[in-house]
mmCIF file of C-alpha atoms in Angstrom:
data_model
loop_
_atom_site.group_PDB
_atom_site.id
_atom_site.type_symbol
_atom_site.label_atom_id
_atom_site.label_comp_id
_atom_site.label_asym_id
_atom_site.label_seq_id
_atom_site.Cartn_x
_atom_site.Cartn_y
_atom_site.Cartn_z
ATOM 1 C CA LEU Z 255 1.768 -3.271 -14.694
ATOM 2 C CA LEU Z 256 -1.907 -4.100 -15.057
ATOM 3 C CA ILE Z 257 -4.356 -1.200 -15.238
ATOM 4 C CA ASN Z 258 -7.986 -2.251 -15.560
ATOM 5 C CA ASN Z 259 -10.397 0.511 -16.471
ATOM 6 C CA ALA Z 260 -13.462 -1.638 -17.176
ATOM 7 C CA GLY Z 261 -16.796 -0.439 -15.908
ATOM 8 C CA VAL Z 262 -20.487 -0.412 -16.621
ATOM 9 C CA LEU Z 263 -23.133 1.934 -15.234
ATOM 10 C CA PRO Z 264 -26.585 0.418 -15.859
ATOM 11 C CA GLN Z 265 -29.367 2.717 -17.073
ATOM 12 C CA ASN Z 266 -31.710 1.668 -14.259
ATOM 13 C CA ARG Z 267 -30.335 3.592 -11.319
ATOM 14 C CA ASP Z 268 -33.119 4.183 -8.812
ATOM 15 C CA LEU Z 269 -34.731 1.722 -6.423
ATOM 16 C CA GLN Z 270 -37.882 1.301 -8.480
ATOM 17 C CA ALA Z 271 -36.079 0.680 -11.769
ATOM 18 C CA VAL Z 272 -33.038 -1.432 -10.842
ATOM 19 C CA THR Z 273 -33.367 -5.110 -11.708
ATOM 20 C CA PRO Z 274 -31.591 -8.273 -10.592
ATOM 21 C CA GLN Z 275 -30.078 -8.441 -14.091
ATOM 22 C CA ASP Z 276 -28.713 -4.897 -13.708
ATOM 23 C CA MET Z 277 -27.019 -6.040 -10.505
ATOM 24 C CA ARG Z 278 -25.591 -9.186 -12.121
ATOM 25 C CA ASP Z 279 -24.319 -7.304 -15.171
ATOM 26 C CA ALA Z 280 -22.623 -4.644 -13.048
ATOM 27 C CA PHE Z 281 -21.025 -7.204 -10.725
ATOM 28 C CA GLU Z 282 -19.778 -9.255 -13.681
ATOM 29 C CA THR Z 283 -18.053 -6.284 -15.328
ATOM 30 C CA ASN Z 284 -17.093 -4.154 -12.330
ATOM 31 C CA CYS Z 285 -15.998 -6.777 -9.804
ATOM 32 C CA ILE Z 286 -15.845 -10.363 -11.027
ATOM 33 C CA ALA Z 287 -14.005 -9.751 -14.312
ATOM 34 C CA PRO Z 288 -11.297 -7.524 -12.766
ATOM 35 C CA LEU Z 289 -10.559 -10.085 -10.046
ATOM 36 C CA PHE Z 290 -10.285 -12.987 -12.458
ATOM 37 C CA LEU Z 291 -8.282 -10.967 -14.982
ATOM 38 C CA SER Z 292 -5.857 -10.155 -12.178
ATOM 39 C CA ARG Z 293 -5.658 -13.813 -11.233
ATOM 40 C CA ALA Z 294 -5.083 -14.869 -14.849
ATOM 41 C CA LEU Z 295 -2.250 -12.363 -15.294
ATOM 42 C CA LEU Z 296 -0.747 -12.908 -11.847
ATOM 43 C CA PRO Z 297 2.027 -15.272 -13.035
ATOM 44 C CA LEU Z 298 3.328 -12.550 -15.370
ATOM 45 C CA ILE Z 299 3.007 -9.865 -12.693
ATOM 46 C CA GLN Z 300 4.835 -12.086 -10.187
ATOM 47 C CA LYS Z 301 7.579 -12.651 -12.750
ATOM 48 C CA ALA Z 302 7.953 -8.873 -13.193
ATOM 49 C CA ALA Z 303 8.101 -8.373 -9.430
ATOM 50 C CA ALA Z 304 10.776 -11.044 -9.048
ATOM 51 C CA LYS Z 305 12.802 -9.551 -11.887
ATOM 52 C CA SER Z 306 12.737 -6.162 -10.125
ATOM 53 C CA GLY Z 307 14.622 -7.603 -7.164
ATOM 54 C CA ASP Z 308 14.744 -5.311 -4.154
ATOM 55 C CA ALA Z 309 12.864 -2.422 -5.783
ATOM 56 C CA ALA Z 310 10.336 -0.772 -3.506
ATOM 57 C CA MET Z 311 6.671 -1.664 -3.848
ATOM 58 C CA GLY Z 312 5.185 0.455 -6.618
ATOM 59 C CA VAL Z 313 4.460 0.608 -10.325
ATOM 60 C CA ALA Z 314 8.187 0.449 -11.098
ATOM 61 C CA LYS Z 315 8.253 -3.044 -9.576
ATOM 62 C CA ALA Z 316 4.840 -4.590 -10.359
ATOM 63 C CA ALA Z 317 1.290 -3.420 -9.794
ATOM 64 C CA ILE Z 318 -2.355 -4.278 -10.247
ATOM 65 C CA ILE Z 319 -4.433 -1.108 -10.449
ATOM 66 C CA GLN Z 320 -8.217 -1.119 -10.773
ATOM 67 C CA MET Z 321 -10.303 1.935 -11.550
ATOM 68 C CA SER Z 322 -12.933 2.294 -8.879
ATOM 69 C CA THR Z 323 -14.986 5.368 -8.051
ATOM 70 C CA ALA Z 324 -15.717 7.699 -5.162
ATOM 71 C CA VAL Z 325 -19.382 6.694 -5.380
ATOM 72 C CA ALA Z 326 -18.312 3.278 -4.053
ATOM 73 C CA SER Z 327 -17.545 4.894 -0.703
ATOM 74 C CA ILE Z 328 -20.032 3.927 1.985
ATOM 75 C CA ALA Z 329 -19.147 6.983 4.072
ATOM 76 C CA GLU Z 330 -19.493 9.414 1.162
ATOM 77 C CA ASN Z 331 -22.851 8.118 -0.116
ATOM 78 C CA SER Z 332 -25.237 10.976 0.493
ATOM 79 C CA GLY Z 333 -27.097 10.684 -2.813
ATOM 80 C CA GLY Z 334 -28.391 7.110 -2.765
ATOM 81 C CA GLY Z 335 -29.449 5.365 -5.961
ATOM 82 C CA MET Z 336 -27.080 3.880 -8.513
ATOM 83 C CA TYR Z 337 -27.477 0.540 -6.737
ATOM 84 C CA ALA Z 338 -25.830 -1.760 -9.249
ATOM 85 C CA TYR Z 339 -22.873 0.542 -9.873
ATOM 86 C CA ARG Z 340 -22.241 1.492 -6.250
ATOM 87 C CA CYS Z 341 -22.539 -2.064 -4.964
ATOM 88 C CA SER Z 342 -20.353 -3.579 -7.683
ATOM 89 C CA LYS Z 343 -17.580 -0.987 -7.322
ATOM 90 C CA THR Z 344 -17.659 -1.342 -3.527
ATOM 91 C CA ALA Z 345 -17.240 -5.089 -4.053
ATOM 92 C CA LEU Z 346 -14.311 -4.354 -6.396
ATOM 93 C CA ASN Z 347 -12.663 -2.342 -3.624
ATOM 94 C CA MET Z 348 -13.043 -5.229 -1.185
ATOM 95 C CA SER Z 349 -11.713 -7.778 -3.662
ATOM 96 C CA MET Z 350 -8.656 -5.603 -4.278
ATOM 97 C CA LYS Z 351 -8.134 -5.129 -0.540
ATOM 98 C CA SER Z 352 -8.195 -8.918 -0.107
ATOM 99 C CA LEU Z 353 -5.816 -9.336 -3.046
ATOM 100 C CA SER Z 354 -3.445 -6.768 -1.534
ATOM 101 C CA VAL Z 355 -3.380 -8.740 1.717
ATOM 102 C CA ASP Z 356 -2.857 -12.036 -0.121
ATOM 103 C CA LEU Z 357 0.015 -10.578 -2.175
ATOM 104 C CA ALA Z 358 1.605 -8.452 0.564
ATOM 105 C CA SER Z 359 4.724 -10.616 0.785
ATOM 106 C CA THR Z 360 5.343 -10.433 -2.981
ATOM 107 C CA GLY Z 361 5.944 -6.683 -3.155
ATOM 108 C CA ILE Z 362 3.209 -6.312 -5.786
ATOM 109 C CA LEU Z 363 1.244 -3.107 -5.368
ATOM 110 C CA VAL Z 364 -2.513 -3.686 -5.505
ATOM 111 C CA MET Z 365 -4.892 -0.764 -5.431
ATOM 112 C CA ALA Z 366 -8.299 0.484 -6.490
ATOM 113 C CA MET Z 367 -8.363 4.172 -7.273
ATOM 114 C CA HIS Z 368 -10.807 6.918 -8.061
ATOM 115 C CA PRO Z 369 -9.950 8.160 -11.568
ATOM 116 C CA TRP Z 370 -10.883 11.819 -11.178
ATOM 117 C CA GLY Z 371 -8.049 14.252 -10.679
ATOM 118 C CA GLY Z 372 -4.414 14.053 -11.625
ATOM 119 C CA SER Z 373 -1.631 16.465 -12.341
ATOM 120 C CA SER Z 374 -3.036 17.762 -15.615
ATOM 121 C CA LEU Z 375 -6.702 16.866 -15.376
ATOM 122 C CA ARG Z 376 -9.528 17.840 -13.091
ATOM 123 C CA TRP Z 377 -12.881 16.238 -13.820
ATOM 124 C CA GLY Z 378 -16.025 17.584 -12.258
ATOM 125 C CA GLY Z 379 -15.113 21.263 -12.619
ATOM 126 C CA PRO Z 380 -15.387 23.417 -9.493
ATOM 127 C CA ASN Z 381 -17.367 20.608 -7.770
ATOM 128 C CA ALA Z 382 -14.658 17.963 -8.250
ATOM 129 C CA GLN Z 383 -14.155 15.804 -5.182
ATOM 130 C CA ILE Z 384 -10.403 15.641 -5.714
ATOM 131 C CA THR Z 385 -8.258 18.619 -6.596
ATOM 132 C CA THR Z 386 -4.654 18.684 -7.692
#
């Protein structure tokens, strides 16, 4: 089981302040590093999946889970701004989708998830996007 919770939210968030370096830094941490970490650990994850035999796809077999964010949603973006963060996390989602397609026959679960919510935790108070 690989859970990657890396992320960076650059200080420069609006259109006038964001820089090319902000974009590069966010992409490096939020998209590029998670993909290549997954690739580097894939032999071990594949070994775990094979050892689990006919177990159903899921964390009990083998999984690569990346922490994304709801602000990476194109459809849900009503606030604008946060260019580097939004773009890099949206790219993370696409890289994990591609990885899930590439690994579909292995039984390895690949997913990017929004971390807010959970059985014992609700972040965002009464305005949380996800409730439990």
